[in-house]
C-alpha angles and dihedrals in degrees: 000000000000114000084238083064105056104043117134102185116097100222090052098049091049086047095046095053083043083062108039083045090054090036095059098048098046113107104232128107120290087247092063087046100056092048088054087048088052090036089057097047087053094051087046086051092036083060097047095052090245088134096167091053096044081057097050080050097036088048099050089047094059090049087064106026117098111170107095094224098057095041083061104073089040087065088046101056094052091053073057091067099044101054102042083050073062083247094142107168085054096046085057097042075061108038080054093050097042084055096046078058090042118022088180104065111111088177082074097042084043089049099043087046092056089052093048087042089054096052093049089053093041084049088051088049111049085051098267117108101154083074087047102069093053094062093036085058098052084045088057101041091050089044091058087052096050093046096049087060104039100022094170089055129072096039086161097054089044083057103055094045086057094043086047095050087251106115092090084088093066085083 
């Protein structure tokens, strides 16, 4: 049974007929129509912390979804998964690919610059600093990114490039 179909929370279901309503109406081909549906049934695993089952969804959806910009936030919520599975090469091989699909995604260069940032700081951390600047500089260079396409968003990430010396690059 489909995990739309199974939903017991009022708001969800309402959401969910909202969206097979909507679904069924929508002129695009039945294909496109079958990876939203599995799109939709990952985001509702992915919510519910069911991660393995958000992948098996995630995973059919981008069998069947075409279009480059949704395919996009599929990628990107499987980089989700993975980092928060503390997978974090993974996390990165999808954040890459979601932006190769979407160049235009600063959740995913937010998100690869807090897994960059992380290492440095791990690196920092564990006495070795010369293994730090190389991820801080990765940090930096995806932050820039994400803050020259969404410039009112990651006010704690500006601050640190301006606190590091970094901010120059702003510009």
């Amino acid at each position: 049974m489909p995990r739309s179909q199974r939903n017991d929370n009022f708001i969800d279901k309402s959401f969910t007929v909202m969206a097979d309503m909507i679904l069924k109406m929508m002129p695009v081909k039945r294909q496109a129509k079958e990876a939203f549906a599995y799109y939709r049934d990952g985001m509702s695993a992915q919510a519910d912390g069911d991660y393995a089952e958000a992948l098996e969804y995630y995973n059919e959806a981008l069998k069947l979804e075409e279009d480059a910009y949704d395919r996009s936030f599929i990628l990107y919520n499987i980089g989700l998964i993975h980092a928060a599975n503390g997978q974090h090469d993974e996390a990165l091989v999808y954040y890459d690919r979601a932006l190769e699909d979407n160049p235009r995604l600063p959740q995913a260069l937010n998100n690869i610059a807090v897994i960059h940032h992380y290492r440095g700081a791990k690196a920092e951390e564990d006495g070795h600093p010369e293994r730090a600047e190389p991820h801080y500089e990765k940090a930096a260079a995806a932050w820039v990114r994400a803050i020259r396409l969404a410039p009112d968003n990651y006010i704690e990430a500006q601050n640190w490039l301006k606190t590091t010396g970094r901010a120059e690059l702003l510009y």
